[in-house]
């Protein structure tokens, strides 16, 4: 599916607003923090915790491919894709599967 459907755009705006709020201060910060606090209620965080094991299992499987090589492995790209999978699902509700399909245009656009 396309990454540019209205729901995706709305979720991206929410993420931008969240980052902007976190980087703000004073009355503006207090007002926006009050609005965002329910998003981090324990029940919501519990839901996020249920999403993570699948992504972590994929991460471990990817690293296991290097286990018997006897060579050092740069894990930065693997952790980056794991983080992208977790953040896009928790914050945007988007199952990106970045670890399985790192060649996707979106993954390429946000990667170093």
PDB file of C-alpha atoms in Angstrom, residues 25-64:
ATOM      1  CA  UNK A  25       9.444  25.043  27.073  1.00  0.00           C
ATOM      2  CA  UNK A  26       7.314  27.256  29.302  1.00  0.00           C
ATOM      3  CA  UNK A  27       3.539  27.540  29.096  1.00  0.00           C
ATOM      4  CA  UNK A  28       3.415  26.081  25.587  1.00  0.00           C
ATOM      5  CA  UNK A  29       5.246  22.956  26.784  1.00  0.00           C
ATOM      6  CA  UNK A  30       2.999  22.552  29.848  1.00  0.00           C
ATOM      7  CA  UNK A  31      -0.181  22.863  27.770  1.00  0.00           C
ATOM      8  CA  UNK A  32       0.966  20.360  25.120  1.00  0.00           C
ATOM      9  CA  UNK A  33       2.416  17.957  27.673  1.00  0.00           C
ATOM     10  CA  UNK A  34      -0.974  17.883  29.393  1.00  0.00           C
ATOM     11  CA  UNK A  35      -2.546  16.863  26.054  1.00  0.00           C
ATOM     12  CA  UNK A  36       0.067  14.185  25.324  1.00  0.00           C
ATOM     13  CA  UNK A  37       0.275  12.565  28.760  1.00  0.00           C
ATOM     14  CA  UNK A  38      -2.650  10.154  28.141  1.00  0.00           C
ATOM     15  CA  UNK A  39      -0.731   8.677  25.191  1.00  0.00           C
ATOM     16  CA  UNK A  40       1.818   7.346  27.679  1.00  0.00           C
ATOM     17  CA  UNK A  41      -0.617   5.793  30.146  1.00  0.00           C
ATOM     18  CA  UNK A  42       0.484   2.358  31.408  1.00  0.00           C
ATOM     19  CA  UNK A  43      -2.300   0.605  29.478  1.00  0.00           C
ATOM     20  CA  UNK A  44      -1.075   2.155  26.233  1.00  0.00           C
ATOM     21  CA  UNK A  45       2.550   1.372  27.037  1.00  0.00           C
ATOM     22  CA  UNK A  46       1.499  -2.220  27.760  1.00  0.00           C
ATOM     23  CA  UNK A  47       0.099  -2.413  24.220  1.00  0.00           C
ATOM     24  CA  UNK A  48       3.403  -1.143  22.838  1.00  0.00           C
ATOM     25  CA  UNK A  49       5.224  -3.848  24.781  1.00  0.00           C
ATOM     26  CA  UNK A  50       3.089  -6.487  23.029  1.00  0.00           C
ATOM     27  CA  UNK A  51       4.216  -5.232  19.626  1.00  0.00           C
ATOM     28  CA  UNK A  52       7.936  -5.381  20.311  1.00  0.00           C
ATOM     29  CA  UNK A  53       8.721  -9.120  20.668  1.00  0.00           C
ATOM     30  CA  UNK A  54       8.061  -9.849  16.987  1.00  0.00           C
ATOM     31  CA  UNK A  55      10.472  -7.115  15.948  1.00  0.00           C
ATOM     32  CA  UNK A  56      13.060  -8.246  18.487  1.00  0.00           C
ATOM     33  CA  UNK A  57      12.801 -11.847  17.241  1.00  0.00           C
ATOM     34  CA  UNK A  58      13.485 -10.657  13.696  1.00  0.00           C
ATOM     35  CA  UNK A  59      16.472  -8.670  14.999  1.00  0.00           C
ATOM     36  CA  UNK A  60      17.889 -11.734  16.785  1.00  0.00           C
ATOM     37  CA  UNK A  61      17.399 -13.935  13.689  1.00  0.00           C
ATOM     38  CA  UNK A  62      19.298 -11.381  11.598  1.00  0.00           C
ATOM     39  CA  UNK A  63      22.189 -11.336  14.075  1.00  0.00           C
ATOM     40  CA  UNK A  64      22.232 -15.137  14.394  1.00  0.00           C
TER      41      UNK A  64
END
